[in-house]
PDB file of C-alpha atoms in Angstrom:
ATOM      1  CA  MET D 139     115.115 119.977  94.225  1.00 41.00           C
ATOM      2  CA  GLU D 140     115.097 116.245  94.874  1.00 49.00           C
ATOM      3  CA  THR D 141     118.307 114.628  96.028  1.00 49.00           C
ATOM      4  CA  GLU D 142     119.953 112.022  93.755  1.00 47.00           C
ATOM      5  CA  ARG D 143     118.638 108.480  94.402  1.00 46.00           C
ATOM      6  CA  GLY D 144     122.089 106.986  94.766  1.00 46.00           C
ATOM      7  CA  GLU D 145     123.419 109.651  97.062  1.00 50.00           C
ATOM      8  CA  GLU D 146     124.188 108.489 100.575  1.00 48.00           C
ATOM      9  CA  CYS D 147     121.975 110.244 103.152  1.00 65.00           C
ATOM     10  CA  ARG D 148     124.627 111.060 105.637  1.00 61.00           C
ATOM     11  CA  THR D 149     122.382 113.055 108.014  1.00 62.00           C
ATOM     12  CA  PHE D 150     119.589 110.462 108.018  1.00 69.00           C
ATOM     13  CA  ALA D 151     121.567 107.641 109.677  1.00 78.00           C
ATOM     14  CA  VAL D 152     120.545 105.331 106.855  1.00 88.00           C
ATOM     15  CA  ALA D 153     121.615 104.778 103.218  1.00 89.00           C
ATOM     16  CA  PRO D 154     120.072 103.270 100.083  1.00 91.00           C
ATOM     17  CA  GLY D 155     120.300  99.500 100.095  1.00 92.00           C
ATOM     18  CA  GLU D 156     120.300  99.304 103.950  1.00 93.00           C
ATOM     19  CA  LYS D 157     117.759  97.060 105.691  1.00 94.00           C
ATOM     20  CA  ILE D 158     116.114  98.470 108.756  1.00 94.00           C
ATOM     21  CA  ASP D 159     113.372  97.578 111.122  1.00 95.00           C
ATOM     22  CA  ILE D 160     110.037  99.337 110.550  1.00 95.00           C
ATOM     23  CA  LEU D 161     109.774 100.514 114.158  1.00 95.00           C
ATOM     24  CA  GLU D 162     113.287 102.023 114.040  1.00 94.00           C
ATOM     25  CA  LEU D 163     112.274 103.867 110.864  1.00 95.00           C
ATOM     26  CA  GLU D 164     109.120 105.086 112.476  1.00 95.00           C
ATOM     27  CA  GLU D 165     111.137 106.513 115.400  1.00 94.00           C
ATOM     28  CA  LEU D 166     113.705 108.062 113.033  1.00 93.00           C
ATOM     29  CA  GLY D 167     110.880 109.815 111.117  1.00 93.00           C
ATOM     30  CA  ARG D 168     109.213 111.037 114.268  1.00 93.00           C
ATOM     31  CA  ARG D 169     112.392 112.261 115.945  1.00 92.00           C
ATOM     32  CA  TYR D 170     113.848 114.079 112.975  1.00 91.00           C
ATOM     33  CA  ASP D 171     110.668 115.088 111.065  1.00 91.00           C
ATOM     34  CA  ILE D 172     111.418 112.886 108.069  1.00 93.00           C
ATOM     35  CA  ALA D 173     108.596 111.832 105.750  1.00 94.00           C
ATOM     36  CA  ILE D 174     109.005 108.080 105.299  1.00 96.00           C
ATOM     37  CA  TYR D 175     107.171 106.250 102.504  1.00 96.00           C
ATOM     38  CA  LEU D 176     106.639 102.503 102.187  1.00 96.00           C
ATOM     39  CA  TYR D 177     106.309 101.096  98.682  1.00 96.00           C
ATOM     40  CA  PHE D 178     104.569  97.940  97.766  1.00 94.00           C
ATOM     41  CA  GLU D 179     105.835  97.701  94.170  1.00 92.00           C
ATOM     42  CA  GLU D 180     109.563  97.302  93.671  1.00 92.00           C
ATOM     43  CA  GLU D 181     109.696  98.588  90.126  1.00 91.00           C
ATOM     44  CA  LEU D 182     107.884 101.805  91.059  1.00 92.00           C
ATOM     45  CA  ALA D 183     110.028 102.253  94.130  1.00 93.00           C
ATOM     46  CA  ARG D 184     113.260 101.955  92.193  1.00 91.00           C
ATOM     47  CA  LYS D 185     112.453 103.936  89.065  1.00 89.00           C
ATOM     48  CA  VAL D 186     110.359 106.984  90.054  1.00 80.00           C
ATOM     49  CA  SER D 187     110.998 109.777  92.464  1.00 88.00           C
ATOM     50  CA  ILE D 188     108.773 110.521  95.454  1.00 92.00           C
ATOM     51  CA  SER D 189     107.862 113.921  94.000  1.00 90.00           C
ATOM     52  CA  ASP D 190     106.751 112.347  90.710  1.00 91.00           C
ATOM     53  CA  ASP D 191     104.800 109.639  92.544  1.00 94.00           C
ATOM     54  CA  LEU D 192     103.004 112.126  94.754  1.00 93.00           C
ATOM     55  CA  ALA D 193     102.058 114.203  91.724  1.00 92.00           C
ATOM     56  CA  MET D 194     100.969 111.165  89.702  1.00 93.00           C
ATOM     57  CA  TYR D 195      98.833 109.746  92.510  1.00 95.00           C
ATOM     58  CA  LYS D 196      97.509 113.013  94.049  1.00 93.00           C
ATOM     59  CA  GLU D 197      93.935 112.219  93.024  1.00 95.00           C
ATOM     60  CA  VAL D 198      94.139 108.602  94.361  1.00 96.00           C
ATOM     61  CA  PRO D 199      93.099 107.988  97.985  1.00 94.00           C
ATOM     62  CA  GLU D 200      96.101 107.266 100.177  1.00 92.00           C
ATOM     63  CA  TYR D 201      95.086 103.696 100.979  1.00 91.00           C
ATOM     64  CA  GLU D 202      94.724 102.838  97.245  1.00 95.00           C
ATOM     65  CA  ARG D 203      98.231 103.980  96.136  1.00 95.00           C
ATOM     66  CA  PRO D 204     101.186 101.610  95.589  1.00 95.00           C
ATOM     67  CA  PHE D 205     102.957 103.456  98.382  1.00 96.00           C
ATOM     68  CA  ILE D 206     101.875 104.950 101.703  1.00 96.00           C
ATOM     69  CA  ARG D 207     103.369 107.129 104.468  1.00 96.00           C
ATOM     70  CA  LEU D 208     104.889 104.733 107.024  1.00 96.00           C
ATOM     71  CA  ASP D 209     102.970 106.310 109.940  1.00 94.00           C
ATOM     72  CA  SER D 210      99.745 105.893 108.044  1.00 95.00           C
ATOM     73  CA  PHE D 211     100.525 102.225 107.389  1.00 94.00           C
ATOM     74  CA  ILE D 212     101.321 101.438 111.019  1.00 94.00           C
ATOM     75  CA  SER D 213      98.234 103.333 112.212  1.00 93.00           C
ATOM     76  CA  PHE D 214      95.967 101.530 109.724  1.00 93.00           C
ATOM     77  CA  ALA D 215      97.409  98.062 110.599  1.00 92.00           C
ATOM     78  CA  GLY D 216      97.069  98.867 114.269  1.00 91.00           C
ATOM     79  CA  SER D 217      93.433  99.787 113.782  1.00 92.00           C
ATOM     80  CA  GLN D 218      92.813  96.421 112.069  1.00 92.00           C
ATOM     81  CA  ASP D 219      94.774  94.456 114.595  1.00 92.00           C
ATOM     82  CA  PRO D 220      95.359  96.073 118.102  1.00 92.00           C
ATOM     83  CA  GLY D 221      98.228  93.648 118.628  1.00 92.00           C
ATOM     84  CA  PHE D 222     100.075  94.724 115.480  1.00 92.00           C
ATOM     85  CA  ARG D 223     102.771  96.780 117.194  1.00 88.00           C
ATOM     86  CA  ASP D 224     103.416  93.932 119.658  1.00 90.00           C
ATOM     87  CA  LYS D 225     103.824  91.564 116.717  1.00 91.00           C
ATOM     88  CA  LEU D 226     106.349  93.934 115.168  1.00 90.00           C
ATOM     89  CA  SER D 227     108.288  94.008 118.386  1.00 87.00           C
ATOM     90  CA  GLU D 228     108.341  90.250 118.588  1.00 89.00           C
ATOM     91  CA  LEU D 229     109.022  89.595 114.841  1.00 87.00           C
ATOM     92  CA  PRO D 230     110.611  92.694 113.229  1.00 88.00           C
ATOM     93  CA  LEU D 231     109.475  93.717 109.762  1.00 92.00           C
ATOM     94  CA  ILE D 232     112.627  94.694 107.885  1.00 94.00           C
ATOM     95  CA  LEU D 233     112.288  97.300 105.066  1.00 95.00           C
ATOM     96  CA  GLU D 234     114.880  98.153 102.442  1.00 95.00           C
ATOM     97  CA  VAL D 235     115.862 101.807 102.133  1.00 95.00           C
ATOM     98  CA  ILE D 236     115.537 102.785  98.475  1.00 94.00           C
ATOM     99  CA  ALA D 237     116.233 106.487  98.437  1.00 93.00           C
ATOM    100  CA  CYS D 238     116.480 109.489 100.719  1.00 90.00           C
ATOM    101  CA  GLY D 239     117.036 113.212 100.393  1.00 90.00           C
ATOM    102  CA  GLU D 240     114.971 116.346 100.197  1.00 91.00           C
ATOM    103  CA  ALA D 241     111.944 116.938  97.974  1.00 91.00           C
ATOM    104  CA  VAL D 242     108.820 119.124  97.834  1.00 89.00           C
ATOM    105  CA  ILE D 243     106.256 117.106  99.730  1.00 88.00           C
ATOM    106  CA  GLU D 244     102.762 118.479 100.559  1.00 82.00           C
ATOM    107  CA  GLY D 245     103.878 121.904  99.317  1.00 87.00           C
ATOM    108  CA  GLU D 246     107.013 122.273 101.381  1.00 90.00           C
ATOM    109  CA  GLU D 247     110.681 121.180 101.186  1.00 92.00           C
ATOM    110  CA  ARG D 248     110.937 118.069 103.329  1.00 91.00           C
ATOM    111  CA  ARG D 249     113.479 115.363 104.090  1.00 92.00           C
ATOM    112  CA  TYR D 250     112.217 111.939 102.989  1.00 94.00           C
ATOM    113  CA  ILE D 251     113.140 108.298 103.001  1.00 95.00           C
ATOM    114  CA  THR D 252     111.512 105.760 100.632  1.00 95.00           C
ATOM    115  CA  THR D 253     111.465 102.089 101.535  1.00 96.00           C
ATOM    116  CA  LEU D 254     110.342  98.875 100.051  1.00 96.00           C
ATOM    117  CA  MET D 255     108.103  96.377 101.782  1.00 91.00           C
ATOM    118  CA  PRO D 256     109.395  92.771 101.666  1.00 87.00           C
ATOM    119  CA  PHE D 257     107.500  90.511  99.296  1.00 71.00           C
ATOM    120  CA  LEU D 258     104.621  88.574 100.929  1.00 51.00           C
ATOM    121  CA  ASP D 259     106.510  85.254 100.756  1.00 46.00           C
ATOM    122  CA  GLU D 260     109.171  86.861 102.881  1.00 47.00           C
ATOM    123  CA  MET D 261     106.610  87.834 105.471  1.00 47.00           C
ATOM    124  CA  GLU D 262     104.971  84.424 106.069  1.00 50.00           C
ATOM    125  CA  ALA D 263     105.899  84.400 109.785  1.00 48.00           C
ATOM    126  CA  LEU D 264     104.342  87.796 110.430  1.00 46.00           C
ATOM    127  CA  GLU D 265     100.523  87.464 110.216  1.00 48.00           C
ATOM    128  CA  ILE D 266      99.221  90.868 109.436  1.00 43.00           C
TER     129      ILE D 266
END
């Protein structure tokens, strides 16, 4: 069962509406085995659950979806620009936490966090 979108995620150290650095989220996900998703479309991020999105886009290749696993995003960006991680350390990319909780992800009950990528005009200084 998916956790309510507005419910505070007490055990995750983050809450909906909070802004957090992408590298801190990556570490949080790795340390506590949390599936973290990065959305590119605000309306989708705010209106649909991660379970529904995964079901709706299951036939769409990961890199063509309007959302992506955070670790996949960082890995892909790093493969395109070997200095990407260094750029993120110098100029943090801040994501907004949209929802968190537990849901069936890839066939098993998992903890998750969904986040929203800032709009491109907010990212002018970070050349990706």
